[in-house]
Each structure stands twice: as C-alpha cells, then as structure tokens.
Short mmCIF file of C-alpha atoms and ligand atoms in Angstrom, two decimals:
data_model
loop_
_atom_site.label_atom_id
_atom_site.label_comp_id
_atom_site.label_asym_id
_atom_site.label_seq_id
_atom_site.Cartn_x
_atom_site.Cartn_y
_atom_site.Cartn_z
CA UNK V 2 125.81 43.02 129.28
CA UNK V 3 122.78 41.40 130.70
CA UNK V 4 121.41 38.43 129.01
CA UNK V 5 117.55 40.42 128.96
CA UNK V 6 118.57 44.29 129.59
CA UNK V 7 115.99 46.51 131.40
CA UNK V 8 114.06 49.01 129.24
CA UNK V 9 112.10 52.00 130.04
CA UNK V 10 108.48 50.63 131.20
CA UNK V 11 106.17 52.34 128.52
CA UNK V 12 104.06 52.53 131.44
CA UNK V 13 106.88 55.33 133.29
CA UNK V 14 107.44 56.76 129.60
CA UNK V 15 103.93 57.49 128.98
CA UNK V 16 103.72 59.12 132.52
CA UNK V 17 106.72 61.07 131.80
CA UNK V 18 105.48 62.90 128.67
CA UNK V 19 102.05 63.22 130.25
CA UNK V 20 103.02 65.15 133.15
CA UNK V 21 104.66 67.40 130.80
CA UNK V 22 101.92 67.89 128.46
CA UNK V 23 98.53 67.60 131.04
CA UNK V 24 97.76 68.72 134.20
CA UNK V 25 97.93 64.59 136.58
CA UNK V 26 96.04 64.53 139.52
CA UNK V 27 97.96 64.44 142.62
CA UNK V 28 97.93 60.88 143.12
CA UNK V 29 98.90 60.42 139.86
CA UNK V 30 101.84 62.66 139.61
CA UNK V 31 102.63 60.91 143.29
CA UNK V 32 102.30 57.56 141.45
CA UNK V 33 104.80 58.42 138.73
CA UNK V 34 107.14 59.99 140.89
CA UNK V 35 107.09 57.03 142.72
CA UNK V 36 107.64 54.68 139.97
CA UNK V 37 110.11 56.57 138.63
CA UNK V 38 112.01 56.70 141.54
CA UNK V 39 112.01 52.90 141.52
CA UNK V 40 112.72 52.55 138.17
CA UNK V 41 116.05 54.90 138.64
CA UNK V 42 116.97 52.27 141.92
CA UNK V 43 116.64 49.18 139.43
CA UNK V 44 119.01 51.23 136.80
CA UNK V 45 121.66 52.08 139.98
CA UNK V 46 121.37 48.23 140.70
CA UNK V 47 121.63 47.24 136.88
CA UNK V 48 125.29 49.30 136.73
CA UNK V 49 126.70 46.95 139.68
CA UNK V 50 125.41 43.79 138.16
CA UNK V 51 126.61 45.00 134.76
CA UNK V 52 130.29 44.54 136.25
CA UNK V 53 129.92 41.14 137.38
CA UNK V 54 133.37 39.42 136.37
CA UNK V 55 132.03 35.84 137.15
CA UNK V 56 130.18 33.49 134.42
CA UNK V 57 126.30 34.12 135.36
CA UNK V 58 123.04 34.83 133.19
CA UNK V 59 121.68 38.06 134.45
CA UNK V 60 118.03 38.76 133.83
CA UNK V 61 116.43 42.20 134.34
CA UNK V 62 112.71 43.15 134.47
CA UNK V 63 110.47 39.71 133.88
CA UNK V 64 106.54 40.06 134.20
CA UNK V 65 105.83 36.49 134.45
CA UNK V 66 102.46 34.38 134.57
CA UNK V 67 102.12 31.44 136.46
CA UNK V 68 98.77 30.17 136.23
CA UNK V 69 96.40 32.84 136.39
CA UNK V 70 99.26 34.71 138.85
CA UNK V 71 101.36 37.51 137.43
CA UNK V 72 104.98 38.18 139.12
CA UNK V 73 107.67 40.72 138.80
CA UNK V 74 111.09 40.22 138.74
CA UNK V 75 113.27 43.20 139.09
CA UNK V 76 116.71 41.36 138.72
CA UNK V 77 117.28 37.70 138.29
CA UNK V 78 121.13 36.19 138.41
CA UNK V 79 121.79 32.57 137.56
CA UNK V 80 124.67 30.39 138.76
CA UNK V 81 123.99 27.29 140.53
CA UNK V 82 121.95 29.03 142.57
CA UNK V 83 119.47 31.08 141.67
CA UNK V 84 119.61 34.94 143.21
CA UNK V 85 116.62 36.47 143.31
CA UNK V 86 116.70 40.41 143.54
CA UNK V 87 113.83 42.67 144.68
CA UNK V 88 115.70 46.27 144.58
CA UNK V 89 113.72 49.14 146.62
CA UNK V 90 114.79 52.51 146.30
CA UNK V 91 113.48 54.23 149.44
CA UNK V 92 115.39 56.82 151.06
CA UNK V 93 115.28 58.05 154.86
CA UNK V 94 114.80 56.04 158.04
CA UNK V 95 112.56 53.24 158.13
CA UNK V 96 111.77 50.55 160.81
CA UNK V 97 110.85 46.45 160.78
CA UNK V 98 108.67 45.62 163.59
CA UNK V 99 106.76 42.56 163.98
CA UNK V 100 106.84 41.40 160.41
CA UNK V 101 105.72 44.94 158.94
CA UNK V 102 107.61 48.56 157.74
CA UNK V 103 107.25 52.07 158.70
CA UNK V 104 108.22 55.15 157.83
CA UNK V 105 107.68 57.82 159.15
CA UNK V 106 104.11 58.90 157.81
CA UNK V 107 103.09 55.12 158.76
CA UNK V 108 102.87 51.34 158.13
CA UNK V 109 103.39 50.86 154.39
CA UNK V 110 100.73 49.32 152.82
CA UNK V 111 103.02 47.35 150.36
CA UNK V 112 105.33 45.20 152.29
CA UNK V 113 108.23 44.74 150.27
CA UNK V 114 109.37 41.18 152.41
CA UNK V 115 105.79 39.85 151.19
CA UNK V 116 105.72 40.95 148.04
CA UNK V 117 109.23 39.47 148.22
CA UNK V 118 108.12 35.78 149.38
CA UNK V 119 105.44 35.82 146.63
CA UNK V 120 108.01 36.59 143.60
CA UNK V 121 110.00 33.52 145.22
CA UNK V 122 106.94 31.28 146.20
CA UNK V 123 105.97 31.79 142.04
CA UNK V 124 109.49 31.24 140.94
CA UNK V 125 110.07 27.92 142.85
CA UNK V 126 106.55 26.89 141.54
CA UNK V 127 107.47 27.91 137.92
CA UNK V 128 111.10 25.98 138.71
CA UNK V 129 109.33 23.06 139.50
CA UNK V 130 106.66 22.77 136.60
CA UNK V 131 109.81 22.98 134.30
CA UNK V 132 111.65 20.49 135.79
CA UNK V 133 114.37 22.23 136.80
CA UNK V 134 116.15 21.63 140.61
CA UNK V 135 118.07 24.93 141.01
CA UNK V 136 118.08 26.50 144.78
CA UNK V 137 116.61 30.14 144.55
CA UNK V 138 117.64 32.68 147.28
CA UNK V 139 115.75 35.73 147.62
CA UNK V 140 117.04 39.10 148.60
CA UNK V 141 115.81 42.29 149.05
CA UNK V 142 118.24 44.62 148.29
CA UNK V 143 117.64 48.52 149.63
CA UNK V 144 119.94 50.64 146.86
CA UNK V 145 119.77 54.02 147.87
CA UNK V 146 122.82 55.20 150.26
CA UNK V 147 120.59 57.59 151.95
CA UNK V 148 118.41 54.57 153.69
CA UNK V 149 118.59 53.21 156.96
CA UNK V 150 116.55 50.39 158.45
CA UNK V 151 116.33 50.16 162.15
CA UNK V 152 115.41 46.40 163.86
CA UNK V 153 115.78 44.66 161.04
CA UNK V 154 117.26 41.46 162.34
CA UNK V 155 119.61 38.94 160.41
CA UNK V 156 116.75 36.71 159.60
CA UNK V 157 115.45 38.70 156.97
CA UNK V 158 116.57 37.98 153.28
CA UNK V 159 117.49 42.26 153.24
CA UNK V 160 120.59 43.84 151.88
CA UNK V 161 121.36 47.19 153.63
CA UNK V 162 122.87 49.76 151.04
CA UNK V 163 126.43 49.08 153.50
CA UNK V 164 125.87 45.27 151.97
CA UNK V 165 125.61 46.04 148.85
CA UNK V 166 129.07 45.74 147.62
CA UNK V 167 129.47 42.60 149.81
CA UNK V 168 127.05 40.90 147.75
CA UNK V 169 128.72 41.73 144.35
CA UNK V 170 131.95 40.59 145.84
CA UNK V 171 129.64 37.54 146.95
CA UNK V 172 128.44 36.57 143.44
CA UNK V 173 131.74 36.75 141.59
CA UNK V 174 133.51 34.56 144.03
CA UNK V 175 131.51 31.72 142.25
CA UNK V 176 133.82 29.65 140.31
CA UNK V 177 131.69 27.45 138.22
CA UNK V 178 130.68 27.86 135.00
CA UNK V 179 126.97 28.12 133.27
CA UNK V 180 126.58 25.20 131.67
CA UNK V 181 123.47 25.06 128.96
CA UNK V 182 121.32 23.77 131.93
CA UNK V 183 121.43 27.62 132.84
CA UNK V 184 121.51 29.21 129.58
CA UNK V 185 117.71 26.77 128.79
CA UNK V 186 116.59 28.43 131.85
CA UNK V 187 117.60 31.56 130.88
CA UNK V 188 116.11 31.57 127.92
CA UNK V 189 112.54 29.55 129.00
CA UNK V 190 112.29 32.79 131.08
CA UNK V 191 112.70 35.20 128.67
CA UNK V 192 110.23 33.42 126.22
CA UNK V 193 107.56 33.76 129.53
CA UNK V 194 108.20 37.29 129.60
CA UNK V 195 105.04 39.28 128.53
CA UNK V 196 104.99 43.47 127.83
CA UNK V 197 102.53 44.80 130.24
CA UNK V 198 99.63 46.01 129.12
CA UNK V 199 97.28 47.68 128.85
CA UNK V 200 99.01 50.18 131.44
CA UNK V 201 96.23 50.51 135.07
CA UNK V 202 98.28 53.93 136.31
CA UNK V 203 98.09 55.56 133.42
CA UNK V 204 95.25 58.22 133.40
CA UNK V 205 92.79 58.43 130.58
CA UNK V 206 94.20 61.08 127.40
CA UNK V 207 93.32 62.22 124.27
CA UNK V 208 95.45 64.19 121.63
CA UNK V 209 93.09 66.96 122.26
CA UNK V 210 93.57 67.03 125.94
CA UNK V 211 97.13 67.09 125.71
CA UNK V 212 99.91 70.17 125.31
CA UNK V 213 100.72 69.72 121.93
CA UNK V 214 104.60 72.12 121.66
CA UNK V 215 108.31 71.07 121.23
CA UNK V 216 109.63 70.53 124.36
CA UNK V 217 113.37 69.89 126.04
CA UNK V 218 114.45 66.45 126.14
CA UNK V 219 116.40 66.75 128.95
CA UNK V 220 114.20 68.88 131.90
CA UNK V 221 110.82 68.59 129.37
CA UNK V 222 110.22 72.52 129.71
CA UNK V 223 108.18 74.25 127.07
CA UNK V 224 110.61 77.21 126.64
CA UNK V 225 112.67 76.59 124.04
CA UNK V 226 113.88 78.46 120.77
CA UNK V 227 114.64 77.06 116.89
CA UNK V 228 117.81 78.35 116.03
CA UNK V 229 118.45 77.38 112.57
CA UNK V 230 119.09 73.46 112.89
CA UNK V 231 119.48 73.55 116.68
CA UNK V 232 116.66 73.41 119.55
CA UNK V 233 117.82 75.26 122.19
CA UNK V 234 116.11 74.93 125.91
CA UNK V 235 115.58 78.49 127.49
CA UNK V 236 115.27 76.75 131.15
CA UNK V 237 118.46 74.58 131.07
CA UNK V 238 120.15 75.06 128.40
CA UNK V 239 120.58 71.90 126.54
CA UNK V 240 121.06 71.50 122.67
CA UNK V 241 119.59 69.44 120.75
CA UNK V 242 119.74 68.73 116.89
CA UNK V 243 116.41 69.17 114.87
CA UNK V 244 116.60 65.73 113.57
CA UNK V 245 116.91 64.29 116.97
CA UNK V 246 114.28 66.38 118.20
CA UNK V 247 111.53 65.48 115.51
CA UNK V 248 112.40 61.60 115.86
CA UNK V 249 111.96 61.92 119.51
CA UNK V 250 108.71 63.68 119.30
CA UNK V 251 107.47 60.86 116.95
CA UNK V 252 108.29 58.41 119.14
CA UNK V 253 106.32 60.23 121.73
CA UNK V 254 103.09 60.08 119.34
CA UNK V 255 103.71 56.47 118.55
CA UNK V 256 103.77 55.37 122.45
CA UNK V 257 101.05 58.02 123.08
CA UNK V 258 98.65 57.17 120.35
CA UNK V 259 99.91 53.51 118.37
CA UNK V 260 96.78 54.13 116.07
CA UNK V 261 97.30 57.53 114.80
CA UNK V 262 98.73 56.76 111.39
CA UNK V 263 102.02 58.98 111.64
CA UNK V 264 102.07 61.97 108.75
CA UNK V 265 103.82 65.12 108.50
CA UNK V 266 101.14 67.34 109.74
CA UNK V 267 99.95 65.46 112.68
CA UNK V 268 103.80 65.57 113.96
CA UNK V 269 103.77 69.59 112.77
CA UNK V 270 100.56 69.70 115.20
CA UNK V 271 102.13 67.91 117.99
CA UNK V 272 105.15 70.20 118.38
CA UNK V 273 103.36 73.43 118.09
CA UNK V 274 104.38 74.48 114.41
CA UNK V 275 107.73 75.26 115.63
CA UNK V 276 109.32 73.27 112.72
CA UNK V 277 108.78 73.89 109.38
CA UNK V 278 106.88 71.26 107.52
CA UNK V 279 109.74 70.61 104.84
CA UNK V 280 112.02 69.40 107.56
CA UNK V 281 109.97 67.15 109.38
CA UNK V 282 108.87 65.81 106.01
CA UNK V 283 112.61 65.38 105.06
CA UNK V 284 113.80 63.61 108.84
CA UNK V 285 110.44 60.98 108.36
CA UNK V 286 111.03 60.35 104.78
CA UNK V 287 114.92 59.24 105.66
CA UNK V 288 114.39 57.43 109.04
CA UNK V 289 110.45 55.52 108.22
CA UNK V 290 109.19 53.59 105.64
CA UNK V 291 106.87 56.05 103.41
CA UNK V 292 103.10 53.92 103.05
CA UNK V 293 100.25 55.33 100.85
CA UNK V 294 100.32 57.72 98.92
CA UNK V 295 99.29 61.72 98.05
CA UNK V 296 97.39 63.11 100.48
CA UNK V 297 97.09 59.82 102.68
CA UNK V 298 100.92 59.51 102.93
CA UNK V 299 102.07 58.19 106.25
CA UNK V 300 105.04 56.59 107.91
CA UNK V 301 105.64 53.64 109.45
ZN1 ZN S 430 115.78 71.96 129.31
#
C-alpha cells in the first residue's frame, strides 16, 4: 500500500460526469480524454509499484509549491535514493530528435523530458531548503505496451515499456532499510501536498445547463430502467443497487455543486424523478447527518 495512494483528480471526475450530462466542446472532450488517459497510465504504474517487496516509502500524486512554483509528481519512491517517476501513457510510434518529440501529427508542444527536468530541478531545490542530502534520479517511464520510441539514445533518463519490469526488479534489489530519515521526508511531503483548485480545464456549468437523469455507473448511458430495488443499464447491462445508485448520484452533486445544500428533492431533480422520493429520503437519512429542520431539512 502506498504511503500517499493516488485518488481520482476531482478535476477528471468532474469532466467525467460532465461529458455525460452536457454537450464539451471539442477541445474539451479532447482535453479529458487526454487526461484520462493519463490518469489510467499512472493507475497501470501504481499496480507495479504496489508489489514492491523491498522497504521503500512510495508517494503517488504530489502538487507541490516551491516558492511561487507549482510541481507535479506522478510517483515518488524513497530509499536512499530518491526515484523520481514521470509516467506517460502515449501509445503508437513516436521519435526523439534533437532534444524534442514527435508523433506523428507533429512536435509535441509539451515535452515530457522538460517538464521532467523541472519536477527534478524543484525537488532538489525543495531537498535542499529542508536540509535533507538524498540523491534524486529522475525517470520517465512510458507505460503503455503499445509505444515505441525511435532515437532515443541511452542518455535520456526514459524507461521504454520493455524496461519497465527491469526497473521494478531494480528497486527491490535494494537491501537497506528506511530509517525515520525517510519516513520525515515522507511525511514533510505529504504535509506540502495541496488539492488543486480551483480546476482551469473544467468548462463553466450550471445545474440548469446540465442533464439532470439517473445514469449507468459503469458506461454513464442514460438508458436505464428501475426494476424494483435494482437499476438496470439498457446499453450494457450492468446492475446496480438503488442505494448505491442514489449515494453515487449525491456524490456527483456534492463535487458538481459543494454549495447546494443537499435535500431530498434537489437529488429527486438530479436523477430525473426516476426514484421515488421515500427512498432517496430513506438512503440520505441512514448514510448523512440530517441538519435543519421541516421544510429546510438537508444533509450533510
Ligand atoms: Zn451501462
């Protein structure tokens, strides 16, 4: 288990509902795709890591501020050294010439070997104004087994998919221990960590704008059918339970809108009337705590 597990960014679980339930631009949708895409690399890298049999601190997803300059760490291991992943999830061929990628639409405008030597630069900076004399080696690993990268050369901190089992096999052949050097630093890291927000891809909403029905939790369609305590998804099939399905929705409203005041008709609005008032009523009342009172009830 990682010492700071990765969550969903509310940034990619806002997206997600939204392109169910509004109509994104095209850059948008191509911007959530995108991050979701990277998001599902960091998870893939996260279930190697996760299996790590050597003593180490791992660290997932740090936004970190260092004097007016925000970093991103994807995935952070400390031993002796520190290992500093960036994981990319791009998939095709690529090439490395002269410093700079392509693919084949182009030059990317985001050069992941930069953005690479900034995280580090920030890191060793943020090492130093701590104290703390820890070698940090920075790799950028490329997940997906679909990628290839032609004349990249062994210079470059990357790790080719073919590598990437190499490198587990790398970091559990340390046989030191973490001491409480590593578990301070560990810690002073996670203390630095700060939720993003507010969120600059996210396009502007309102509850009005937005598709207000029960939809499947697994594929997000609209199709689906109440039958008796069951919500069953037209498009793919899955089954879900009603209480499940009302406690997700919630959730949805409280990451959508944190300053709508949650009550039993605003989360009967928000999945179309498709479940009766008396359950929803019933599933808040068990799992939130019940505030005012009458016709101002709410639950937080
Ligand atoms: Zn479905």
């Amino acid at each position: 288990m990682a010492y700071k597990p990765r969550d969903e960014r509310g940034e990619i679980a806002i997206l997600r509902i939204l392109n169910a339930r509004m109509v994104l631009s095209d850059d948008e949708k191509w911007n959530y795709l995108k991050m979701k895409k990277g998001f599902e690399g960091e998870v893939m890298f996260d279930s190697l890591t996760e299996k790590l049999q050597c003593e180490c601190y791992v660290l997932n997803d740090l936004l970190i501020e260092l004097d007016n300059s925000k970093f991103q760490i994807d995935t952070l291991v400390i031993q002796d050294t520190i290992h500093l992943f960036d994981v990319k999830n791009y998939e095709g061929d690529y090439s490395y010439e002269n410093g700079d990628f392509f693919s084949k639409s182009g030059k990317l405008t985001s050069n992941p070997l930069s953005q690479l030597k900034r995280c580090d630069s920030l890191l060793r900076q943020l090492l130093q104004k701590y104290g703390y004399k820890l070698t940090v080696e920075p790799s950028l690993v490329f997940i997906n087994p679909e990628f290839t990268l032609y004349h990249a050369t062994k210079q470059e901190p990357i790790i080719h998919p073919t590598q990437v089992n190499a490198l587990m096999k790398k970091l559990n052949s340390w046989t030191g221990k973490v001491n409480g050097k590593h578990k301070k630093l560990a810690d002073l890291l996670v203390s630095l960590h700060q939720i993003e927000s507010p969120y600059p891809r996210v396009p502007h909403y309102s509850f009005e704008g937005v598709r207000k029905k029960m939809n499947c939790s697994l594929c997000q369609s609209f199709s689906v059918t109440v039958n008796g305590r069951k919500i069953v998804c037209d498009n793919c099939g899955c089954v879900e339970g009603v209480d499940a399905a009302v406690l997700r929705i919630v959730k949805e409203l409280k990451l959508l809108f944190p300053e709508r005041k949650v009550t039993t008709n605003l989360v009967f609005e928000w999945c179309g009337g498709v479940i009766s008032v008396h359950i929803i009523r019933r599933v808040l009342h068990q799992n939130y705590k019940t505030l005012g009172s009458g016709r101002w009830l709410y639950y937080e």
